[in-house]
């Protein structure tokens, strides 16, 4: 066999393997952008050449572009939503409504062609709908050439100029961006407040800007020697420098520019480069220097537990407005406590796993990026600060429980923009999404979970996984059925509450009667401490069609009980321990379940007569 034939066979096998994944397909983009930036009036001229490949089985006769900057205008959907939602975000409130003409943002498309032919398009708010000159057939590519001009708004969540920390430019959601068409159809959502979805591909972005600025962003600078460190005393203020960035296998491109950026750098043992850009200020300099080793550790832990960061470089950039994730970089506030700085860096960097690489549709499944990120963040922070919490996810559990008890909870399946309150969105996306994973690790067992979460990363990297894709990975890894959990936790607001109903003496035995009070059934663990020592009872649900193995550390004290058919409100555990020698019985001793009422979870407790009659 020739080498060439071998190679072809190999490619054939590889593409078969990926198409065997449900016949999965996704679109591809190749952007080349030339940006001429005018820092005097905060505007820029853009030339965008975009090669779009239709890998779908469908013929497309139109496409959409997001024009995010148009949101920063009085009367935009984002403005109105920010003012009329029940609990306005004070960081936005009426700020958009008060913008002056020279402070608003906009994109104006001056010219757009498809393979040289003019196309017609209409703009509605933050979306341009383009009728193609020629239909785009399956597995064909087409080239869009666009000329546009844009004005950078005053920074308001999360893009813009002159933010409160003094960063000159945070350019995020800053260019006309093709909307994604995927297995689930078109996603041309207007920009209302949050969350994104984009097409994977290559970005080559040349930005010509006053030489006094240092730039940082997605991708890798292709001409580092030419741009040097930006400003030098001998550079005339009027002179411009062109920064050439290139990024591959990403679905967005963001950048920032400041005349006073200080640049720190470090390289991980596996070669990944970490870059830090912050404003030059004695307090910030100190805290960001301390941040470097924490960021190194964070990448090492993530690589080890959740999948290896696949890009050559990552940049932590002071963008001056909270924290927000972008491929290969993050924009975060630079000031505040050191603990806060580490926490936000950890959170936003982890988004490169859950958002950047595993690019679930954030609008439809905001919890698949925020919840998964929060879950890993809690584990990483627990390790960085050596907290050794019994359950590092406890805070997220409490936050979820408080929302569930508030009466304002909405199903986790609610689209990010469609929540009635910002609070319900935040609690669901971050906390309920995090608890989803924590409970799942309790259901399938820690070792299985750890292997499967890594498999999920490797199997779905650079793709758009959905909850179903994740469920299949977990089901195969655990050999369990998990619909009952995924469907209820994601699609409903059913809650969990178990209680120890009675504990009674029966000769030399003790009978524990457990009650399912909540509407959502879960497998249970029970810890019994007696004069004989400690033992655990594990009660799988019948509907799981499986059971997790005994955890290694406690396998000799572990007893698997009969399955619990979930419809039964009560379940009996028979202990071969005399009642008199029992010291304590606890439900869910590892705190893996978001049980709404913990008062009935232990015996003895005030709610149960002791000793029973
Ligand atoms: Zn986040």
PDB file of C-alpha atoms and ligand atoms in Angstrom, residues 325 347-348 351 370 430, ligand 1:
ATOM      1  CA  UNK A 325     -15.062  34.880  28.094  1.00  0.00           C
ATOM      2  CA  UNK A 347     -14.019  31.269  35.955  1.00  0.00           C
ATOM      3  CA  UNK A 348     -13.398  33.066  32.678  1.00  0.00           C
ATOM      4  CA  UNK A 351     -14.911  29.090  29.780  1.00  0.00           C
ATOM      5  CA  UNK A 370     -22.008  28.789  32.890  1.00  0.00           C
ATOM      6  CA  UNK A 430     -24.609  29.193  37.137  1.00  0.00           C
TER       7      UNK A 430
HETATM    8 ZN1  LIG B   1     -19.310  32.576  33.004  1.00  0.00          ZN
END
